[in-house]
Amino acid sequence: DSGVTQTPKHLITATGQRVTLRCSPRSGDLSVYWYQQSLDQGLQFLIQYYNGEERAKGNILERFSAQQFPDLHSELNLSSLELGDSALYFCASSALIGGGYGYTFGSGTRLTVV
Amino acid sequence: AQSVTQPDIHITVSEGASLELRCNYSYGATPYLFWYVQSPGQGLQLLLKYFSGDTLVQGIKGFEAEFKRSQSSFNLRKPSVHWSDAAEYFCAVWGGKLVFGAGTILRVKS
């Protein structure tokens, strides 16, 4: 157990739908990162939050959004889902704002869009 | 922007043999470098990291990696591979955000 908790572990939904993925960071970590892992794109950085504020954006689609709540858990919202959004979504956390000492990853949410 | 290249998509090694996984990075400043391992259906686990100092770093599960600035490389090694090492290995460089290579799938044959 890495200390980073992601729910749900698996999600199957239809095209056009909206889903929410949830992440609880490791205790004491203020930064949360979201990554998408797919066969064709590999591990892609989506977005980072630090203590409730957005800090960095990567290759995140406009249909996707995220937030970090006062208790530091984070949610990734994916809307108007397409088949190509099927992937493994990871959340990671770090104590520092920059994360230069490494991230701790959760076990991921596998999203299947049918 | 930083980038990572892992030239080998798949590597097959016999159990008990030595292992070296290659990683080349591109980054303008002194890099922070990492190796992660991902078992099927699992998240990424940190094996080791390099920030500065000794260029040979030791990690968990008997892995080590050597930073070579002149070659922009950070290769992962293990002297004797066990069947449980079969997994996908990712090299990553941090330069404001963590950027991963495409990964190398390690197969271990008995």
CSV table of C-alpha atoms in Angstrom, one decimal, chain A residues 5-114:
chain,number,residue,atom,x,y,z
A,5,THR,CA,-5.8,5.8,-2.6
A,6,GLN,CA,-7.7,5.9,-5.8
A,7,THR,CA,-11.3,5.0,-6.3
A,8,PRO,CA,-12.9,3.3,-8.1
A,9,LYS,CA,-10.4,0.7,-9.4
A,10,HIS,CA,-12.4,0.0,-12.5
A,11,LEU,CA,-15.0,2.0,-14.3
A,12,ILE,CA,-17.0,1.0,-17.4
A,13,THR,CA,-19.1,3.7,-19.0
A,14,ALA,CA,-20.6,4.6,-22.4
A,15,THR,CA,-19.5,7.2,-24.8
A,16,GLY,CA,-20.8,10.7,-24.1
A,17,GLN,CA,-21.0,10.1,-20.4
A,18,ARG,CA,-19.2,11.9,-17.5
A,19,VAL,CA,-17.3,10.2,-14.7
A,20,THR,CA,-15.4,11.3,-11.6
A,21,LEU,CA,-12.2,9.7,-10.4
A,22,ARG,CA,-11.2,10.2,-6.8
A,23,CYS,CA,-7.7,10.4,-5.2
A,24,SER,CA,-6.7,10.7,-1.6
A,25,PRO,CA,-3.0,11.6,-1.3
A,26,ARG,CA,-0.5,10.1,1.1
A,27,SER,CA,-0.8,11.6,4.5
A,28,GLY,CA,1.1,14.9,4.7
A,29,ASP,CA,1.4,15.3,1.0
A,30,LEU,CA,0.1,18.6,-0.4
A,31,SER,CA,0.7,18.0,-4.1
A,32,VAL,CA,-1.5,15.8,-6.3
A,33,TYR,CA,-0.7,14.9,-9.8
A,34,TRP,CA,-2.9,13.1,-12.4
A,35,TYR,CA,-1.4,11.0,-15.2
A,36,GLN,CA,-3.1,9.1,-18.0
A,37,GLN,CA,-1.5,5.8,-19.2
A,38,SER,CA,-2.5,4.4,-22.6
A,39,LEU,CA,-0.9,2.0,-24.9
A,40,ASP,CA,-0.3,4.6,-27.7
A,41,GLN,CA,0.6,7.6,-25.6
A,42,GLY,CA,2.4,6.1,-22.6
A,43,LEU,CA,2.3,8.0,-19.3
A,44,GLN,CA,1.1,11.5,-19.9
A,45,PHE,CA,1.0,14.2,-17.2
A,46,LEU,CA,-2.4,15.8,-17.0
A,47,ILE,CA,-2.4,18.3,-14.2
A,48,GLN,CA,-1.0,19.1,-10.8
A,49,TYR,CA,-2.6,20.7,-7.7
A,50,TYR,CA,-0.8,22.0,-4.7
A,51,ASN,CA,-2.7,22.7,-1.5
A,52,GLY,CA,-5.9,23.4,-3.4
A,53,GLU,CA,-4.6,25.4,-6.2
A,54,GLU,CA,-3.7,24.4,-9.8
A,55,ARG,CA,0.0,24.5,-10.3
A,56,ALA,CA,0.8,23.0,-13.6
A,57,LYS,CA,-1.1,21.7,-16.7
A,58,GLY,CA,0.1,19.1,-19.1
A,59,ASN,CA,-1.7,17.4,-21.9
A,60,ILE,CA,-5.2,17.7,-20.4
A,61,LEU,CA,-8.1,17.9,-22.7
A,62,GLU,CA,-10.7,20.6,-22.3
A,63,ARG,CA,-13.3,17.9,-21.6
A,64,PHE,CA,-11.3,17.0,-18.5
A,65,SER,CA,-11.1,19.0,-15.3
A,66,ALA,CA,-9.8,18.5,-11.8
A,67,GLN,CA,-9.9,20.0,-8.4
A,68,GLN,CA,-8.3,19.6,-5.0
A,69,PHE,CA,-10.5,20.0,-1.9
A,70,PRO,CA,-9.6,21.5,1.5
A,71,ASP,CA,-9.0,18.0,2.9
A,72,LEU,CA,-6.5,17.6,0.0
A,73,HIS,CA,-8.3,14.8,-1.8
A,74,SER,CA,-8.6,15.4,-5.5
A,75,GLU,CA,-11.1,14.6,-8.2
A,76,LEU,CA,-10.6,14.2,-11.9
A,77,ASN,CA,-13.7,14.8,-14.0
A,78,LEU,CA,-13.9,13.4,-17.5
A,79,SER,CA,-16.9,14.4,-19.6
A,80,SER,CA,-18.2,13.7,-23.1
A,81,LEU,CA,-16.3,10.5,-23.0
A,82,GLU,CA,-14.9,9.0,-26.2
A,83,LEU,CA,-13.6,5.6,-26.9
A,84,GLY,CA,-10.1,7.0,-27.0
A,85,ASP,CA,-10.4,8.1,-23.3
A,86,SER,CA,-10.1,4.5,-22.3
A,87,ALA,CA,-6.9,4.3,-20.2
A,88,LEU,CA,-5.4,3.8,-16.8
A,89,TYR,CA,-5.6,7.0,-14.8
A,90,PHE,CA,-3.0,7.4,-12.0
A,91,CYS,CA,-2.9,9.8,-9.2
A,92,ALA,CA,0.3,10.6,-7.4
A,93,SER,CA,1.3,12.8,-4.5
A,94,SER,CA,4.4,14.4,-3.1
A,95,ALA,CA,5.1,16.5,-0.1
A,96,LEU,CA,6.8,19.3,-1.9
A,97,ILE,CA,5.3,21.7,-4.4
A,98,GLY,CA,7.7,20.7,-7.0
A,99,GLY,CA,7.9,17.0,-6.4
A,100,GLY,CA,11.5,16.8,-7.3
A,101,TYR,CA,12.1,14.1,-4.7
A,102,GLY,CA,9.7,11.7,-6.4
A,103,TYR,CA,6.1,11.0,-6.5
A,104,THR,CA,4.1,8.3,-4.8
A,105,PHE,CA,1.6,6.7,-7.1
A,106,GLY,CA,-1.7,5.1,-6.4
A,107,SER,CA,-2.8,1.9,-8.1
A,108,GLY,CA,-4.9,3.6,-10.7
A,109,THR,CA,-8.4,3.7,-12.0
A,110,ARG,CA,-8.9,1.7,-15.2
A,111,LEU,CA,-11.5,3.5,-17.3
A,112,THR,CA,-13.2,1.6,-20.2
A,113,VAL,CA,-15.4,3.6,-22.5
A,114,VAL,CA,-17.7,1.4,-24.6
